[in-house]
Coordinates of C-alpha atoms in Angstrom, one line a residue:
Chain A
M27 CA 107.5 77.8 75.4
V28 CA 110.4 78.0 77.9
E29 CA 113.7 76.4 77.0
Q30 CA 113.6 72.8 78.3
E31 CA 117.0 72.9 80.1
K32 CA 115.8 75.6 82.4
K33 CA 115.0 74.5 85.9
I34 CA 111.9 75.6 87.9
A35 CA 111.6 75.6 91.7
Y36 CA 108.2 75.3 93.3
L37 CA 106.7 74.9 96.7
G38 CA 106.5 71.1 97.1
P39 CA 106.0 68.3 97.8
E40 CA 105.3 66.8 94.4
A41 CA 101.6 66.6 93.6
S42 CA 100.9 69.8 95.7
F43 CA 98.6 72.4 94.3
T44 CA 101.7 74.5 93.5
Y45 CA 103.1 71.5 91.6
I46 CA 99.9 71.4 89.4
A47 CA 100.1 75.1 88.7
T48 CA 103.8 74.8 87.8
K49 CA 103.4 71.7 85.6
G50 CA 100.6 73.5 83.7
L51 CA 102.9 76.4 82.7
F52 CA 106.2 74.5 82.4
P53 CA 105.2 71.0 81.1
D54 CA 108.6 70.1 79.7
N55 CA 111.0 71.6 82.3
Q56 CA 112.7 70.0 85.2
L57 CA 110.7 70.9 88.3
M58 CA 112.4 71.1 91.6
P59 CA 110.3 70.8 94.8
M60 CA 111.3 73.0 97.7
T61 CA 110.3 72.6 101.4
T62 CA 109.6 76.3 102.2
I63 CA 108.7 79.5 100.4
P64 CA 112.0 81.3 101.3
E65 CA 113.9 78.3 100.0
C66 CA 112.0 78.5 96.7
I67 CA 112.6 82.2 96.3
D68 CA 116.3 81.9 97.3
A69 CA 116.8 79.2 94.6
V70 CA 116.1 81.9 92.0
V71 CA 118.2 84.6 93.7
E72 CA 121.2 82.2 93.8
G73 CA 120.7 81.2 90.2
K74 CA 120.1 77.5 91.0
V75 CA 116.9 77.7 88.9
E76 CA 115.6 80.1 86.3
Y77 CA 112.1 80.6 87.8
A78 CA 110.3 79.9 91.1
V79 CA 106.6 79.4 91.5
V80 CA 105.1 80.4 94.9
P81 CA 101.5 80.9 96.2
L82 CA 100.5 84.5 96.6
E83 CA 96.8 84.5 97.7
N84 CA 93.8 82.2 98.0
A85 CA 90.2 83.3 97.5
L86 CA 89.2 82.0 101.0
E87 CA 92.4 82.3 103.1
G88 CA 93.6 85.6 101.7
I89 CA 97.2 86.5 101.1
V90 CA 100.2 84.3 102.0
P91 CA 102.1 86.8 104.2
L92 CA 105.4 85.0 104.0
T93 CA 105.5 85.4 100.2
I94 CA 104.7 89.1 100.2
D95 CA 107.0 89.9 103.2
Y96 CA 110.0 88.0 101.7
L97 CA 109.5 89.8 98.3
F98 CA 109.5 93.1 100.1
H99 CA 112.1 92.7 102.8
E100 CA 114.6 90.2 101.5
V101 CA 115.0 90.0 97.7
N102 CA 114.9 91.9 94.5
L103 CA 113.0 89.8 92.0
Y104 CA 110.5 90.3 89.3
V105 CA 107.1 88.7 88.5
V106 CA 107.2 87.3 85.0
A107 CA 103.8 85.6 85.0
E108 CA 100.9 84.8 87.4
I109 CA 99.0 81.5 87.5
L110 CA 95.4 81.1 88.5
E111 CA 94.4 77.6 89.6
K112 CA 91.0 76.4 90.6
I113 CA 91.2 74.5 93.9
Q114 CA 89.3 71.2 93.8
Q115 CA 89.3 68.7 96.7
H116 CA 88.4 65.1 96.4
L117 CA 87.9 62.2 98.9
M118 CA 90.3 59.3 98.2
V119 CA 91.0 55.9 99.7
N120 CA 93.4 53.0 99.3
K121 CA 92.3 50.7 96.4
S122 CA 92.0 47.9 99.0
Q123 CA 89.3 49.9 100.8
V124 CA 87.1 51.0 97.9
H125 CA 84.2 48.6 98.9
N126 CA 84.3 50.0 102.4
W127 CA 84.9 53.7 102.0
Q128 CA 81.5 54.8 103.4
H129 CA 82.6 53.4 106.8
V130 CA 85.9 55.3 106.8
E131 CA 87.3 55.6 110.4
E132 CA 89.7 58.6 110.0
I133 CA 90.1 61.4 107.4
Y134 CA 93.6 63.0 106.9
S135 CA 94.5 66.2 105.2
H136 CA 96.1 69.6 105.5
P137 CA 94.2 71.9 107.9
H138 CA 93.2 74.3 105.0
A139 CA 91.8 71.4 103.0
L140 CA 89.8 70.1 106.0
A141 CA 88.5 73.6 106.5
Q142 CA 87.6 74.0 102.8
C143 CA 85.5 70.8 103.0
H144 CA 83.9 71.7 106.4
K145 CA 80.3 71.4 105.4
Y146 CA 80.7 68.2 103.4
L147 CA 82.5 66.6 106.3
F148 CA 79.9 67.9 108.8
Y149 CA 76.9 66.5 106.9
R150 CA 78.5 63.3 105.5
F151 CA 81.0 62.2 108.2
S152 CA 79.9 63.9 111.4
G153 CA 81.8 62.4 114.3
I154 CA 84.6 60.8 112.2
P155 CA 88.0 62.0 113.5
L156 CA 89.7 64.6 111.2
R157 CA 93.5 64.3 111.4
Q158 CA 95.7 67.3 110.4
I159 CA 98.9 66.5 108.5
S160 CA 101.5 68.8 106.8
S161 CA 100.1 68.6 103.2
T162 CA 97.4 67.0 101.1
S163 CA 100.1 65.1 99.4
A164 CA 101.4 63.7 102.7
A165 CA 97.9 62.6 103.5
A166 CA 97.6 60.7 100.3
K167 CA 101.0 59.0 100.9
L168 CA 99.9 57.9 104.4
V169 CA 96.7 56.3 103.0
A170 CA 98.7 54.6 100.3
E171 CA 101.0 53.1 102.9
S172 CA 98.2 51.8 105.1
P173 CA 96.2 49.4 102.8
E174 CA 94.8 47.5 105.9
R175 CA 93.3 50.6 107.5
C176 CA 89.9 52.1 106.4
I177 CA 91.1 55.7 106.3
A178 CA 90.7 58.5 103.7
A179 CA 92.6 61.5 102.4
I180 CA 91.4 64.8 101.0
G181 CA 93.4 66.3 98.2
N182 CA 93.7 66.9 94.5
A183 CA 93.5 64.5 91.6
S184 CA 97.3 64.6 91.1
S185 CA 98.1 63.2 94.5
A186 CA 95.5 60.4 94.0
E187 CA 97.2 59.5 90.8
K188 CA 100.8 59.8 92.2
Y189 CA 100.0 57.5 95.2
G190 CA 97.6 55.1 93.3
L191 CA 94.5 56.0 95.4
E192 CA 90.9 55.8 94.2
I193 CA 88.8 59.0 94.3
V194 CA 85.5 58.0 95.8
E195 CA 83.8 61.4 95.9
K196 CA 84.8 64.3 93.7
N197 CA 84.6 68.1 94.4
I198 CA 83.8 67.9 98.0
H199 CA 84.9 71.5 98.7
D200 CA 82.3 73.9 100.1
F201 CA 83.0 76.9 97.9
H202 CA 83.0 76.3 94.2
F203 CA 84.8 79.5 93.2
N204 CA 87.9 78.9 95.1
H205 CA 91.1 79.8 93.3
T206 CA 94.8 80.2 94.3
R207 CA 97.0 82.7 92.6
F208 CA 100.7 82.1 92.1
F209 CA 103.6 84.3 91.1
V210 CA 106.3 83.1 88.8
L211 CA 109.5 84.9 89.9
S212 CA 112.7 85.7 88.0
R213 CA 115.9 87.7 88.4
H214 CA 115.1 89.5 85.1
N215 CA 112.3 91.9 84.3
T216 CA 110.8 90.0 81.4
R217 CA 107.4 88.6 80.5
L218 CA 106.7 84.9 80.0
P219 CA 104.4 84.4 77.0
V220 CA 101.5 82.4 78.3
E221 CA 98.8 80.5 76.4
K222 CA 95.1 80.8 77.5
A223 CA 95.9 84.2 79.0
E224 CA 93.8 87.1 79.8
V225 CA 94.5 89.7 77.2
N226 CA 95.4 92.6 79.5
P227 CA 98.7 92.7 81.3
K228 CA 98.9 93.6 85.0
T229 CA 101.6 95.3 87.0
T230 CA 102.3 94.7 90.6
I231 CA 103.8 97.6 92.6
M232 CA 104.9 97.8 96.2
F233 CA 105.1 101.2 98.0
T234 CA 105.6 102.9 101.3
L235 CA 104.2 106.2 102.4
P236 CA 106.5 109.1 103.4
S237 CA 104.9 109.6 106.9
D238 CA 102.1 108.3 109.1
E239 CA 99.9 111.0 107.6
S240 CA 97.0 108.9 106.5
G241 CA 95.9 111.3 103.8
T242 CA 98.9 110.1 101.7
L243 CA 97.2 106.8 100.8
H244 CA 94.4 108.8 99.4
Q245 CA 96.9 110.9 97.5
V246 CA 98.5 107.7 96.0
L247 CA 95.1 106.5 94.9
S248 CA 94.3 109.9 93.4
V249 CA 97.5 109.8 91.3
L250 CA 96.3 106.5 89.9
A251 CA 92.6 107.2 89.7
W252 CA 92.5 110.4 87.5
R253 CA 94.7 108.5 85.0
K254 CA 92.1 105.6 85.0
L255 CA 94.8 103.3 86.2
N256 CA 92.6 100.7 87.9
L257 CA 93.6 98.7 90.9
S258 CA 92.4 95.1 91.0
K259 CA 93.9 94.6 94.5
I260 CA 95.5 96.5 97.3
E261 CA 96.8 95.0 100.6
S262 CA 98.8 96.4 103.5
R263 CA 101.4 94.5 105.5
P264 CA 103.3 95.6 108.6
L265 CA 106.7 97.3 107.9
K266 CA 108.0 95.6 111.1
T267 CA 109.0 99.0 112.5
G268 CA 106.0 99.3 114.9
L269 CA 102.2 99.1 114.9
G270 CA 100.6 101.3 112.4
H271 CA 103.5 101.4 109.9
Y272 CA 102.7 99.5 106.7
F273 CA 103.9 98.9 103.2
F274 CA 101.3 98.3 100.4
I275 CA 101.2 95.9 97.5
A276 CA 98.8 96.7 94.7
D277 CA 98.0 95.3 91.2
V278 CA 97.4 97.9 88.5
L279 CA 95.6 96.9 85.3
A280 CA 98.2 98.5 83.0
D281 CA 101.7 98.1 81.5
E282 CA 104.5 99.6 83.5
N283 CA 105.8 101.2 80.3
D284 CA 102.6 103.1 79.5
V285 CA 103.0 106.9 79.4
M286 CA 100.4 107.1 82.2
M287 CA 102.2 104.7 84.4
K288 CA 105.5 106.5 84.0
G289 CA 103.8 109.7 84.9
A290 CA 102.2 108.2 87.9
F291 CA 105.6 106.8 89.1
E292 CA 107.2 110.2 88.7
E293 CA 104.5 112.0 90.7
L294 CA 104.5 109.3 93.4
N295 CA 108.3 109.8 93.8
S296 CA 107.9 113.5 93.9
I297 CA 105.5 113.3 96.9
G298 CA 107.9 111.1 98.8
V299 CA 106.2 107.7 98.1
T300 CA 108.8 105.0 97.7
V301 CA 107.4 102.9 94.9
K302 CA 108.8 99.8 93.2
S303 CA 107.4 97.9 90.2
L304 CA 107.7 94.1 90.3
G305 CA 107.1 94.1 86.6
T306 CA 104.3 93.7 84.1
Y307 CA 103.0 90.2 83.4
Y308 CA 100.3 88.0 81.9
T309 CA 97.9 85.5 83.6
H310 CA 98.0 81.8 82.9
L311 CA 94.9 79.8 83.8
T312 CA 95.5 76.2 84.9
P313 CA 93.1 73.9 83.1
E314 CA 90.8 72.0 85.5
G315 CA 92.3 68.7 86.7
Chain B
M28 CA 86.2 100.2 136.8
V29 CA 84.0 97.4 135.5
E30 CA 81.5 95.8 137.8
Q31 CA 83.3 92.9 139.5
E32 CA 80.6 90.3 138.9
K33 CA 81.0 90.6 135.1
K34 CA 82.9 87.8 133.5
I35 CA 85.5 88.3 130.8
A36 CA 86.5 85.7 128.1
Y37 CA 90.0 85.8 126.7
L38 CA 92.1 83.7 124.3
G39 CA 93.9 81.4 126.7
P40 CA 95.7 79.6 128.2
E41 CA 96.3 81.4 131.5
A42 CA 99.5 83.4 131.4
S43 CA 99.2 84.0 127.6
F44 CA 99.9 87.4 126.2
T45 CA 96.1 87.9 125.8
Y46 CA 95.8 87.0 129.5
I47 CA 98.2 89.8 130.5
A48 CA 96.4 92.3 128.3
T49 CA 93.0 91.3 129.8
K50 CA 94.3 91.3 133.4
G51 CA 95.6 94.8 132.9
L52 CA 92.2 96.2 131.9
F53 CA 90.1 93.9 134.1
P54 CA 92.1 93.3 137.3
D55 CA 89.2 92.4 139.5
N56 CA 86.9 90.4 137.2
Q57 CA 86.6 86.7 136.7
L58 CA 88.6 85.9 133.6
M59 CA 87.6 82.8 131.6
P60 CA 90.3 81.3 129.3
M61 CA 88.9 80.0 125.9
T62 CA 90.7 77.7 123.5
T63 CA 90.0 79.4 120.2
I64 CA 89.1 82.9 118.9
P65 CA 85.6 81.9 117.7
E66 CA 84.9 80.3 121.1
C67 CA 85.9 83.6 122.8
I68 CA 83.7 85.7 120.5
D69 CA 80.8 83.3 120.8
A70 CA 80.9 83.5 124.6
V71 CA 79.9 87.2 124.3
V72 CA 77.3 86.6 121.6
E73 CA 75.6 83.9 123.8
G74 CA 75.8 86.1 126.9
K75 CA 78.0 83.7 128.9
V76 CA 80.4 86.7 129.5
E77 CA 80.1 90.5 129.3
Y78 CA 83.2 91.1 127.3
A79 CA 85.8 89.1 125.2
V80 CA 89.4 90.0 124.6
V81 CA 90.9 88.8 121.3
P82 CA 94.1 89.6 119.4
L83 CA 93.6 91.7 116.3
E84 CA 97.1 92.5 114.9
N85 CA 100.8 92.3 115.8
A86 CA 103.5 94.7 114.6
L87 CA 105.5 91.8 113.1
E88 CA 103.0 89.2 112.1
G89 CA 100.3 91.5 110.8
I90 CA 96.6 91.0 111.3
V91 CA 95.0 87.9 112.8
P92 CA 92.7 86.9 109.9
L93 CA 90.5 84.7 112.0
T94 CA 89.5 87.6 114.3
I95 CA 88.6 90.0 111.4
D96 CA 86.8 87.4 109.3
Y97 CA 84.7 86.2 112.3
L98 CA 83.7 89.7 113.2
F99 CA 82.7 90.4 109.6
H100 CA 81.0 87.2 108.5
E101 CA 79.6 85.6 111.7
V102 CA 78.6 88.0 114.4
N103 CA 77.3 91.5 115.2
L104 CA 79.4 92.9 118.0
Y105 CA 80.9 96.2 119.0
V106 CA 84.4 97.2 120.0
V107 CA 84.3 98.9 123.4
A108 CA 88.1 99.3 124.0
E109 CA 91.4 98.4 122.4
I110 CA 94.5 97.2 124.4
L111 CA 98.1 97.8 123.2
E112 CA 100.6 95.4 124.8
K113 CA 104.3 95.5 124.4
I114 CA 105.5 91.9 123.6
Q115 CA 108.6 90.9 125.6
Q116 CA 110.1 87.5 125.5
H117 CA 112.4 86.0 128.1
L118 CA 114.5 82.8 128.4
M119 CA 113.5 80.8 131.4
V120 CA 114.5 77.5 133.0
N121 CA 113.5 75.2 135.8
K122 CA 114.9 76.4 139.2
S123 CA 116.9 73.1 139.5
Q124 CA 118.8 74.0 136.3
V125 CA 119.7 77.6 136.9
H126 CA 123.4 76.8 137.5
N127 CA 123.5 75.0 134.1
W128 CA 121.3 77.1 131.8
Q129 CA 124.2 78.1 129.5
H130 CA 124.3 74.4 128.4
V131 CA 120.7 74.1 127.7
E132 CA 119.9 71.1 125.4
E133 CA 116.5 72.1 123.9
I134 CA 114.5 75.3 123.7
Y135 CA 110.7 75.2 123.6
S136 CA 108.2 77.8 122.6
H137 CA 105.4 78.8 120.3
P138 CA 106.6 79.2 116.6
H139 CA 105.9 82.9 116.6
A140 CA 108.0 83.4 119.8
L141 CA 110.8 81.4 118.4
A142 CA 110.7 83.5 115.2
Q143 CA 110.6 86.7 117.3
C144 CA 113.9 85.6 119.0
H145 CA 115.5 84.4 115.8
K146 CA 118.7 86.5 115.9
Y147 CA 119.3 85.9 119.7
L148 CA 118.9 82.1 119.2
F149 CA 121.1 82.1 116.2
Y150 CA 124.0 84.0 117.8
R151 CA 123.7 82.5 121.3
F152 CA 122.4 79.0 120.9
S153 CA 123.3 78.0 117.3
G154 CA 122.7 74.3 116.8
I155 CA 120.5 73.8 119.9
P156 CA 117.2 72.2 118.8
L157 CA 114.2 74.5 118.8
R158 CA 111.0 72.7 119.6
Q159 CA 107.6 74.1 118.6
I160 CA 104.7 73.8 121.0
S161 CA 101.2 75.2 121.1
S162 CA 101.8 78.2 123.3
T163 CA 104.5 80.0 125.3
S164 CA 102.5 79.0 128.4
A165 CA 102.6 75.3 127.4
A166 CA 106.4 75.6 127.0
A167 CA 106.8 77.0 130.5
K168 CA 104.6 74.2 131.9
L169 CA 106.7 71.5 130.2
V170 CA 109.9 73.0 131.6
A171 CA 108.3 73.1 135.1
E172 CA 107.4 69.5 134.8
S173 CA 110.9 68.4 133.7
P174 CA 113.2 69.4 136.6
E175 CA 115.7 66.8 135.6
R176 CA 116.2 68.0 132.0
C177 CA 118.3 70.9 131.0
I178 CA 115.8 72.6 128.8
A179 CA 114.5 76.2 128.5
A180 CA 111.3 77.9 127.5
I181 CA 110.7 81.3 125.8
G182 CA 107.8 83.3 127.0
N183 CA 106.5 86.2 129.1
A184 CA 107.2 87.0 132.8
S185 CA 103.7 86.0 133.7
S186 CA 104.2 82.4 132.6
A187 CA 107.6 82.2 134.4
E188 CA 105.8 83.3 137.6
K189 CA 102.8 80.9 137.1
Y190 CA 105.0 77.9 136.6
G191 CA 107.8 78.9 139.1
L192 CA 110.5 79.2 136.5
E193 CA 113.6 81.4 136.7
I194 CA 114.2 84.0 134.0
V195 CA 117.9 83.7 133.1
E196 CA 117.9 86.2 130.2
K197 CA 115.5 89.1 129.8
N198 CA 114.1 90.7 126.6
I199 CA 115.7 88.3 124.1
H200 CA 113.3 89.4 121.3
D201 CA 114.9 90.9 118.1
F202 CA 112.6 93.8 117.6
H203 CA 112.1 96.1 120.5
F204 CA 109.0 97.9 119.2
N205 CA 106.8 94.9 119.0
H206 CA 103.3 95.4 120.1
T207 CA 100.1 93.4 119.9
R208 CA 96.7 95.1 119.6
F209 CA 93.6 93.5 121.2
F210 CA 89.9 94.3 120.7
V211 CA 87.5 94.2 123.7
L212 CA 84.2 93.1 122.3
S213 CA 80.6 93.6 123.7
R214 CA 77.0 93.1 122.6
H215 CA 76.4 96.7 123.3
N216 CA 77.7 99.8 121.6
T217 CA 79.2 101.5 124.6
R218 CA 82.7 102.7 125.5
L219 CA 84.8 101.4 128.4
P220 CA 86.4 104.1 130.4
V221 CA 90.2 103.3 130.4
E222 CA 93.0 104.8 132.4
K223 CA 96.3 105.6 130.8
A224 CA 94.5 106.2 127.6
E225 CA 95.4 108.0 124.5
V226 CA 93.1 111.0 124.5
N227 CA 91.5 110.7 121.1
P228 CA 88.9 108.1 120.4
K229 CA 89.1 105.8 117.4
T230 CA 86.3 104.3 115.3
T231 CA 86.7 101.0 113.4
I232 CA 84.6 100.6 110.3
M233 CA 84.1 97.7 107.9
F234 CA 82.9 98.2 104.3
T235 CA 82.4 96.5 101.0
L236 CA 82.4 98.2 97.6
P237 CA 79.4 98.2 95.3
S238 CA 81.3 96.6 92.3
D239 CA 84.7 95.5 91.2
E240 CA 85.3 99.0 89.9
S241 CA 88.5 99.8 91.6
G242 CA 88.0 103.5 91.5
T243 CA 85.4 103.1 94.2
L244 CA 88.1 102.6 96.9
H245 CA 89.6 105.9 95.9
Q246 CA 86.1 107.4 96.1
V247 CA 85.7 106.0 99.7
L248 CA 89.0 107.5 100.7
S249 CA 88.0 110.9 99.1
V250 CA 84.8 111.0 101.1
L251 CA 87.0 110.7 104.3
A252 CA 90.0 112.7 103.2
W253 CA 88.3 116.1 102.3
R254 CA 86.7 115.9 105.8
K255 CA 90.1 115.4 107.4
L256 CA 88.9 112.1 108.8
N257 CA 92.3 110.4 109.1
L258 CA 92.8 106.7 108.7
S259 CA 95.3 105.1 111.0
K260 CA 94.9 101.7 109.3
I261 CA 93.2 100.0 106.3
E262 CA 93.3 96.3 105.4
S263 CA 91.5 94.2 102.9
R264 CA 90.3 90.6 103.4
P265 CA 88.8 88.2 100.9
L266 CA 85.0 88.2 100.8
K267 CA 85.1 84.5 100.1
T268 CA 83.1 85.0 96.9
G269 CA 86.0 84.7 94.5
L270 CA 89.5 86.1 94.0
G271 CA 89.6 89.8 93.7
H272 CA 86.5 90.4 95.9
Y273 CA 87.4 92.0 99.2
F274 CA 85.9 93.7 102.3
F275 CA 87.9 96.4 104.1
I276 CA 88.5 97.2 107.7
A277 CA 89.7 100.7 108.6
D278 CA 90.4 102.7 111.7
V279 CA 89.3 106.4 111.6
L280 CA 90.7 108.8 114.1
A281 CA 87.3 110.3 115.0
D282 CA 84.1 109.7 116.9
E283 CA 81.3 108.0 115.0
N284 CA 78.9 110.6 116.4
D285 CA 80.8 113.6 114.9
V286 CA 78.9 115.6 112.3
M287 CA 81.6 114.8 109.7
M288 CA 81.5 111.1 110.4
K289 CA 77.7 111.1 110.0
G290 CA 78.0 113.0 106.7
A291 CA 80.7 110.5 105.5
F292 CA 78.5 107.5 106.4
E293 CA 75.5 109.0 104.5
E294 CA 77.6 109.8 101.4
L295 CA 79.2 106.3 101.4
N296 CA 75.7 104.7 101.6
S297 CA 74.5 106.9 98.7
I298 CA 77.3 105.7 96.4
G299 CA 76.5 102.0 97.2
V300 CA 79.2 101.3 99.8
T301 CA 77.9 99.0 102.5
V302 CA 79.6 100.5 105.6
K303 CA 79.2 99.4 109.3
S304 CA 80.7 101.0 112.4
L305 CA 82.0 98.6 115.1
G306 CA 81.9 101.6 117.5
T307 CA 84.1 104.3 118.9
Y308 CA 86.5 103.4 121.7
Y309 CA 89.6 104.3 123.7
T310 CA 93.0 102.7 123.9
H311 CA 94.4 101.0 127.0
L312 CA 98.1 100.6 127.3
T313 CA 99.3 97.5 129.2
P314 CA 102.0 98.5 131.6
E315 CA 105.4 96.8 130.9
G316 CA 105.6 93.4 132.7

């Protein structure tokens, strides 16, 4: 789908949830793991890679502030696709400990993953120490390197595979509708063709209001509402100029080139709303792993 | 102002920014530091304390998701006052190292405080290792306990005083309009009388929309807008029932007992919006420290 020689940056490490999302959309490209979200985004800006994949929001944790703030304050990039991935957590142990896993002495994972399996851990492993570590992938690596210890990691199937661990209990996460949404970013305002897509394109806009006058947000929504331009999401983030000053990020279920969208942009500009489109894009669904 | 025998829980440790905010409003009460935000809130619910003070949002970092989610999902409390505190960060060293502070070898603080002083540290102490620690107060404690080491902490004046450190450079934070906003929570829907208050009361509401139909948010804002009920803030948070499902928290610059507010609540209920008032309250400004 995408030319094979093009490189893709993603929030690493390898076998992270972002890795799985990226691999699903770019199966044949060279994937480059980055340590932080800004590093990932800067790699696109500097032309080191063609696209970057970064997490935007999770159904339980909410938005990833760093991604949104960096897109608003620091760079000028476009969204060329979004990826929706179902988050599944499994309990895994070293192959030398499979016979013994019910007596596990410590469980390692990222704090979010531990939180996502809170009920399972409470009912099944009450009293067993839970150890926080920088990523689910790092937890799997630690368990792989400690064959003599009866410890477990929580993470995805990809990290079990990468580090040769055995999954002893599948789908131990509490909420079974948990998804993470990722943006695919580019320097160019194009659209990636995606398979398994939802049919309707989506446009992400960012805007700031002309004054603190709160009625303006209502005015913005009115401009969109009478045109039946539906919002699937709206969030506010601090402008960093003082409490009570925000910028907004919203998803509109329409194409930025539609007549109605162009009319809305013109009207918003005319009432002093600074609005910027990050582009129109399609949704890729990561198959269950 | 508040009866002296009443106990107040706050997000500790002692000398934290929450401590300063709490001490400003409750100078004569027994203040009880708690380790986490849920612990703080639960102390009110269980009647161990009369009020709890927790951070709600910061002008740079945005909302504190844990506070908002816990108030929505877990408990049934009221906001009886809010506190606005100016966030000031200072560089401090052990008194035995005052002559030597320009050659400091390591700087300790909470990750947010280090981030808030990013430019100062970059231009003044480029290359000096920055060490992350659980709180600004813990950083000050470490420096106090290491008189032989030439290290510094970043934190507020209160922690310098508590641990007997010398402030060698004041106000090193990059943004000089940085405030944090705190909620004072109670089991009862009352209003704390506060000195130095803004005159107009504010009401915080939480609401959920009847369906995914995005026009409903516009409808909610219309119900408020034609009544000139101004919003000073609106945020969305995931409902934890799947991506795209949110609840909202908004501040209305009006009294919940006003005729217009009662009319708005009735209309919102009639269109299927589940709305809950957390109460009407006044703003306390913490004097600069």
